[in-house]
Amino acid sequence: MAQVTLKGNPVQVNGQLPQAGSKAPAFSLVAGNLSDVTLASFAGKRKVLNIFPSVDTPTCATSVRKFNAQANDVANTVVLCISADLPFAQARFCGAEGLENVQNLSTLRGREFIENYGVAIADGPLVGLTARAVVVLDENDTVLHSELVKEIAEEPNYEAALAVLK
């Protein structure tokens, strides 16, 4: 069990974030059209998993915007923004913001993802949501970089996440 903070208050997170060099756990999440999408759906592509509690919070929204802005600069890479938000809310946000370089996925039917990726918030006001994390995978789903952000209200280290893809 890991510990992060939310505005300075300790929050327990269940599981272990996949570490560099390990094979990423398979997953099934919900796409914007309510279909199930798996890790295998992105075979042959490098993947940035931008994991966060909800797109309706300022820091989460900023992370989606920043990864969207930088997605065009990285070849053969898809940015997957993963949260507990319903696909409708994710689509509304990206549509209103004009964000087209990221793909939103919901944990609506993806409890295994939350546990297998070690991002399940176990206590506090956000229990049931995901902690903020970034996991970068190569074309073969090997983890190149992972970061469990220590303070949920802070942004991830974008430079470190994208540096492994250059």
PDB file of C-alpha atoms in Angstrom:
ATOM      1  CA  MET A   1       0.000   0.000   0.000  1.00  0.00           C
ATOM      2  CA  ALA A   2       1.341   3.408  -0.986  1.00  0.00           C
ATOM      3  CA  GLN A   3       0.547   6.736   0.577  1.00  0.00           C
ATOM      4  CA  VAL A   4      -0.034  10.060  -1.161  1.00  0.00           C
ATOM      5  CA  THR A   5      -1.616  13.257   0.079  1.00  0.00           C
ATOM      6  CA  LEU A   6      -4.643  15.331  -0.859  1.00  0.00           C
ATOM      7  CA  LYS A   7      -4.015  18.964   0.060  1.00  0.00           C
ATOM      8  CA  GLY A   8      -1.512  17.746   2.633  1.00  0.00           C
ATOM      9  CA  ASN A   9      -3.751  15.097   4.217  1.00  0.00           C
ATOM     10  CA  PRO A  10      -2.557  11.464   4.000  1.00  0.00           C
ATOM     11  CA  VAL A  11      -4.435   9.159   1.617  1.00  0.00           C
ATOM     12  CA  GLN A  12      -3.823   5.411   1.314  1.00  0.00           C
ATOM     13  CA  VAL A  13      -3.558   3.906  -2.173  1.00  0.00           C
ATOM     14  CA  ASN A  14      -4.011   0.155  -2.653  1.00  0.00           C
ATOM     15  CA  GLY A  15      -1.722  -1.859  -4.877  1.00  0.00           C
ATOM     16  CA  GLN A  16       1.591  -1.292  -6.562  1.00  0.00           C
ATOM     17  CA  LEU A  17       2.135   0.934  -9.592  1.00  0.00           C
ATOM     18  CA  PRO A  18       3.843  -1.026 -12.407  1.00  0.00           C
ATOM     19  CA  GLN A  19       7.553  -0.263 -12.389  1.00  0.00           C
ATOM     20  CA  ALA A  20       9.977   0.395 -15.263  1.00  0.00           C
ATOM     21  CA  GLY A  21      11.021  -2.818 -16.967  1.00  0.00           C
ATOM     22  CA  SER A  22       7.896  -4.772 -15.986  1.00  0.00           C
ATOM     23  CA  LYS A  23       5.121  -5.890 -18.322  1.00  0.00           C
ATOM     24  CA  ALA A  24       1.984  -3.741 -18.063  1.00  0.00           C
ATOM     25  CA  PRO A  25      -1.082  -5.573 -16.766  1.00  0.00           C
ATOM     26  CA  ALA A  26      -3.814  -6.122 -19.341  1.00  0.00           C
ATOM     27  CA  PHE A  27      -6.898  -3.964 -18.910  1.00  0.00           C
ATOM     28  CA  SER A  28     -10.395  -3.333 -20.185  1.00  0.00           C
ATOM     29  CA  LEU A  29     -11.842   0.180 -19.885  1.00  0.00           C
ATOM     30  CA  VAL A  30     -14.823   2.005 -21.379  1.00  0.00           C
ATOM     31  CA  ALA A  31     -14.453   4.206 -24.467  1.00  0.00           C
ATOM     32  CA  GLY A  32     -16.552   7.211 -25.428  1.00  0.00           C
ATOM     33  CA  ASN A  33     -19.025   5.051 -27.361  1.00  0.00           C
ATOM     34  CA  LEU A  34     -19.471   2.793 -24.279  1.00  0.00           C
ATOM     35  CA  SER A  35     -17.549  -0.068 -25.888  1.00  0.00           C
ATOM     36  CA  ASP A  36     -14.931  -1.989 -23.961  1.00  0.00           C
ATOM     37  CA  VAL A  37     -11.377  -1.135 -24.993  1.00  0.00           C
ATOM     38  CA  THR A  38      -8.409  -3.252 -23.962  1.00  0.00           C
ATOM     39  CA  LEU A  39      -4.693  -2.665 -23.757  1.00  0.00           C
ATOM     40  CA  ALA A  40      -4.408  -4.932 -26.800  1.00  0.00           C
ATOM     41  CA  SER A  41      -6.512  -2.399 -28.748  1.00  0.00           C
ATOM     42  CA  PHE A  42      -3.393  -0.215 -28.862  1.00  0.00           C
ATOM     43  CA  ALA A  43      -0.960  -2.959 -29.920  1.00  0.00           C
ATOM     44  CA  GLY A  44       2.119  -1.656 -31.712  1.00  0.00           C
ATOM     45  CA  LYS A  45       1.744   1.857 -30.306  1.00  0.00           C
ATOM     46  CA  ARG A  46       3.546   3.496 -27.431  1.00  0.00           C
ATOM     47  CA  LYS A  47       1.122   4.536 -24.726  1.00  0.00           C
ATOM     48  CA  VAL A  48       1.026   7.310 -22.127  1.00  0.00           C
ATOM     49  CA  LEU A  49      -1.511   6.422 -19.443  1.00  0.00           C
ATOM     50  CA  ASN A  50      -2.539   9.703 -17.809  1.00  0.00           C
ATOM     51  CA  ILE A  51      -4.481   8.451 -14.770  1.00  0.00           C
ATOM     52  CA  PHE A  52      -6.403  10.878 -12.544  1.00  0.00           C
ATOM     53  CA  PRO A  53      -9.482  11.160 -10.285  1.00  0.00           C
ATOM     54  CA  SER A  54     -11.809  13.351 -12.409  1.00  0.00           C
ATOM     55  CA  VAL A  55     -11.543  15.656 -15.410  1.00  0.00           C
ATOM     56  CA  ASP A  56     -13.827  18.067 -13.535  1.00  0.00           C
ATOM     57  CA  THR A  57     -11.019  19.183 -11.215  1.00  0.00           C
ATOM     58  CA  PRO A  58      -8.518  21.887 -12.189  1.00  0.00           C
ATOM     59  CA  THR A  59      -5.335  19.792 -11.945  1.00  0.00           C
ATOM     60  CA  CYS A  60      -6.831  16.857 -13.842  1.00  0.00           C
ATOM     61  CA  ALA A  61      -8.095  19.160 -16.582  1.00  0.00           C
ATOM     62  CA  THR A  62      -4.660  20.760 -16.846  1.00  0.00           C
ATOM     63  CA  SER A  63      -2.969  17.369 -17.252  1.00  0.00           C
ATOM     64  CA  VAL A  64      -5.325  16.468 -20.116  1.00  0.00           C
ATOM     65  CA  ARG A  65      -4.659  19.820 -21.820  1.00  0.00           C
ATOM     66  CA  LYS A  66      -0.869  19.521 -21.434  1.00  0.00           C
ATOM     67  CA  PHE A  67      -0.664  15.954 -22.702  1.00  0.00           C
ATOM     68  CA  ASN A  68      -3.005  16.904 -25.583  1.00  0.00           C
ATOM     69  CA  ALA A  69      -0.675  19.780 -26.555  1.00  0.00           C
ATOM     70  CA  GLN A  70       2.385  17.541 -26.532  1.00  0.00           C
ATOM     71  CA  ALA A  71       0.862  14.427 -28.126  1.00  0.00           C
ATOM     72  CA  ASN A  72       1.580  15.521 -31.698  1.00  0.00           C
ATOM     73  CA  ASP A  73       5.295  15.786 -30.966  1.00  0.00           C
ATOM     74  CA  VAL A  74       5.758  12.100 -30.147  1.00  0.00           C
ATOM     75  CA  ALA A  75       5.646   9.544 -32.981  1.00  0.00           C
ATOM     76  CA  ASN A  76       3.592   6.337 -32.788  1.00  0.00           C
ATOM     77  CA  THR A  77       2.174   7.298 -29.391  1.00  0.00           C
ATOM     78  CA  VAL A  78      -1.352   7.468 -28.018  1.00  0.00           C
ATOM     79  CA  VAL A  79      -2.236   9.381 -24.840  1.00  0.00           C
ATOM     80  CA  LEU A  80      -4.926   7.602 -22.839  1.00  0.00           C
ATOM     81  CA  CYS A  81      -6.617   9.792 -20.228  1.00  0.00           C
ATOM     82  CA  ILE A  82      -8.091   7.435 -17.646  1.00  0.00           C
ATOM     83  CA  SER A  83     -10.535   8.497 -14.941  1.00  0.00           C
ATOM     84  CA  ALA A  84     -13.743   7.473 -13.199  1.00  0.00           C
ATOM     85  CA  ASP A  85     -15.674  10.066 -15.198  1.00  0.00           C
ATOM     86  CA  LEU A  86     -18.451   8.744 -17.366  1.00  0.00           C
ATOM     87  CA  PRO A  87     -17.602   8.790 -21.084  1.00  0.00           C
ATOM     88  CA  PHE A  88     -20.230  11.516 -21.582  1.00  0.00           C
ATOM     89  CA  ALA A  89     -18.441  13.887 -19.173  1.00  0.00           C
ATOM     90  CA  GLN A  90     -15.067  13.102 -20.754  1.00  0.00           C
ATOM     91  CA  ALA A  91     -16.438  13.844 -24.241  1.00  0.00           C
ATOM     92  CA  ARG A  92     -18.092  17.062 -23.053  1.00  0.00           C
ATOM     93  CA  PHE A  93     -14.824  18.301 -21.548  1.00  0.00           C
ATOM     94  CA  CYS A  94     -12.665  17.481 -24.579  1.00  0.00           C
ATOM     95  CA  GLY A  95     -15.275  18.866 -26.972  1.00  0.00           C
ATOM     96  CA  ALA A  96     -15.555  22.145 -25.080  1.00  0.00           C
ATOM     97  CA  GLU A  97     -11.759  22.419 -24.920  1.00  0.00           C
ATOM     98  CA  GLY A  98     -11.130  21.353 -28.535  1.00  0.00           C
ATOM     99  CA  LEU A  99      -8.851  18.507 -27.420  1.00  0.00           C
ATOM    100  CA  GLU A 100      -8.314  15.939 -30.161  1.00  0.00           C
ATOM    101  CA  ASN A 101      -4.920  14.373 -29.402  1.00  0.00           C
ATOM    102  CA  VAL A 102      -5.942  12.292 -26.395  1.00  0.00           C
ATOM    103  CA  GLN A 103      -8.295   9.367 -25.972  1.00  0.00           C
ATOM    104  CA  ASN A 104     -10.456   9.211 -22.865  1.00  0.00           C
ATOM    105  CA  LEU A 105     -11.165   5.943 -21.117  1.00  0.00           C
ATOM    106  CA  SER A 106     -13.432   5.425 -18.116  1.00  0.00           C
ATOM    107  CA  THR A 107     -12.985   3.044 -15.213  1.00  0.00           C
ATOM    108  CA  LEU A 108     -16.794   2.641 -15.239  1.00  0.00           C
ATOM    109  CA  ARG A 109     -16.370  -1.121 -15.779  1.00  0.00           C
ATOM    110  CA  GLY A 110     -12.651  -1.220 -15.042  1.00  0.00           C
ATOM    111  CA  ARG A 111     -12.210  -1.970 -11.336  1.00  0.00           C
ATOM    112  CA  GLU A 112      -9.466  -4.466 -12.238  1.00  0.00           C
ATOM    113  CA  PHE A 113      -7.470  -1.639 -13.826  1.00  0.00           C
ATOM    114  CA  ILE A 114      -7.647   0.434 -10.652  1.00  0.00           C
ATOM    115  CA  GLU A 115      -6.381  -2.470  -8.544  1.00  0.00           C
ATOM    116  CA  ASN A 116      -3.851  -3.898 -11.038  1.00  0.00           C
ATOM    117  CA  TYR A 117      -2.253  -0.512 -11.670  1.00  0.00           C
ATOM    118  CA  GLY A 118      -1.998   0.322  -7.958  1.00  0.00           C
ATOM    119  CA  VAL A 119      -4.024   3.551  -8.121  1.00  0.00           C
ATOM    120  CA  ALA A 120      -7.081   2.670  -5.970  1.00  0.00           C
ATOM    121  CA  ILE A 121      -7.684   5.399  -3.397  1.00  0.00           C
ATOM    122  CA  ALA A 122      -8.582   3.453  -0.236  1.00  0.00           C
ATOM    123  CA  ASP A 123      -9.635   6.219   2.169  1.00  0.00           C
ATOM    124  CA  GLY A 124     -10.460   9.893   2.439  1.00  0.00           C
ATOM    125  CA  PRO A 125     -12.958  11.934   0.423  1.00  0.00           C
ATOM    126  CA  LEU A 126     -11.877  10.460  -2.952  1.00  0.00           C
ATOM    127  CA  VAL A 127     -12.197   6.791  -1.946  1.00  0.00           C
ATOM    128  CA  GLY A 128     -13.177   4.728  -4.975  1.00  0.00           C
ATOM    129  CA  LEU A 129     -11.430   7.031  -7.448  1.00  0.00           C
ATOM    130  CA  THR A 130      -7.910   6.737  -8.827  1.00  0.00           C
ATOM    131  CA  ALA A 131      -4.836   8.476  -7.535  1.00  0.00           C
ATOM    132  CA  ARG A 132      -2.938  10.681  -9.992  1.00  0.00           C
ATOM    133  CA  ALA A 133      -0.322   8.675 -11.879  1.00  0.00           C
ATOM    134  CA  VAL A 134       1.425   8.391 -15.230  1.00  0.00           C
ATOM    135  CA  VAL A 135       2.559   5.109 -16.759  1.00  0.00           C
ATOM    136  CA  VAL A 136       4.407   5.089 -20.094  1.00  0.00           C
ATOM    137  CA  LEU A 137       4.532   1.892 -22.148  1.00  0.00           C
ATOM    138  CA  ASP A 138       6.509   0.937 -25.229  1.00  0.00           C
ATOM    139  CA  GLU A 139       5.060  -0.810 -28.304  1.00  0.00           C
ATOM    140  CA  ASN A 140       5.286  -4.172 -26.506  1.00  0.00           C
ATOM    141  CA  ASP A 141       3.592  -2.963 -23.289  1.00  0.00           C
ATOM    142  CA  THR A 142       6.790  -2.845 -21.280  1.00  0.00           C
ATOM    143  CA  VAL A 143       6.742  -0.073 -18.697  1.00  0.00           C
ATOM    144  CA  LEU A 144       9.274   2.646 -19.549  1.00  0.00           C
ATOM    145  CA  HIS A 145       8.297   5.115 -16.811  1.00  0.00           C
ATOM    146  CA  SER A 146       5.842   5.317 -13.932  1.00  0.00           C
ATOM    147  CA  GLU A 147       5.013   8.014 -11.436  1.00  0.00           C
ATOM    148  CA  LEU A 148       2.515   7.962  -8.598  1.00  0.00           C
ATOM    149  CA  VAL A 149       2.135  11.686  -7.931  1.00  0.00           C
ATOM    150  CA  LYS A 150       2.718  12.213  -4.214  1.00  0.00           C
ATOM    151  CA  GLU A 151       0.215  15.094  -3.898  1.00  0.00           C
ATOM    152  CA  ILE A 152      -3.048  14.475  -5.767  1.00  0.00           C
ATOM    153  CA  ALA A 153      -3.596  18.211  -6.247  1.00  0.00           C
ATOM    154  CA  GLU A 154      -0.245  18.570  -8.098  1.00  0.00           C
ATOM    155  CA  GLU A 155       0.555  17.854 -11.742  1.00  0.00           C
ATOM    156  CA  PRO A 156       2.686  14.919 -12.874  1.00  0.00           C
ATOM    157  CA  ASN A 157       6.210  15.355 -14.211  1.00  0.00           C
ATOM    158  CA  TYR A 158       5.394  15.733 -17.924  1.00  0.00           C
ATOM    159  CA  GLU A 159       9.039  16.080 -18.975  1.00  0.00           C
ATOM    160  CA  ALA A 160      10.081  12.817 -17.319  1.00  0.00           C
ATOM    161  CA  ALA A 161       7.110  10.951 -18.787  1.00  0.00           C
ATOM    162  CA  LEU A 162       7.728  12.129 -22.344  1.00  0.00           C
ATOM    163  CA  ALA A 163      11.535  11.958 -22.193  1.00  0.00           C
ATOM    164  CA  VAL A 164      11.452   8.139 -22.308  1.00  0.00           C
ATOM    165  CA  LEU A 165       9.673   8.341 -25.681  1.00  0.00           C
ATOM    166  CA  LYS A 166      12.283  10.482 -27.461  1.00  0.00           C
TER     167      LYS A 166
END
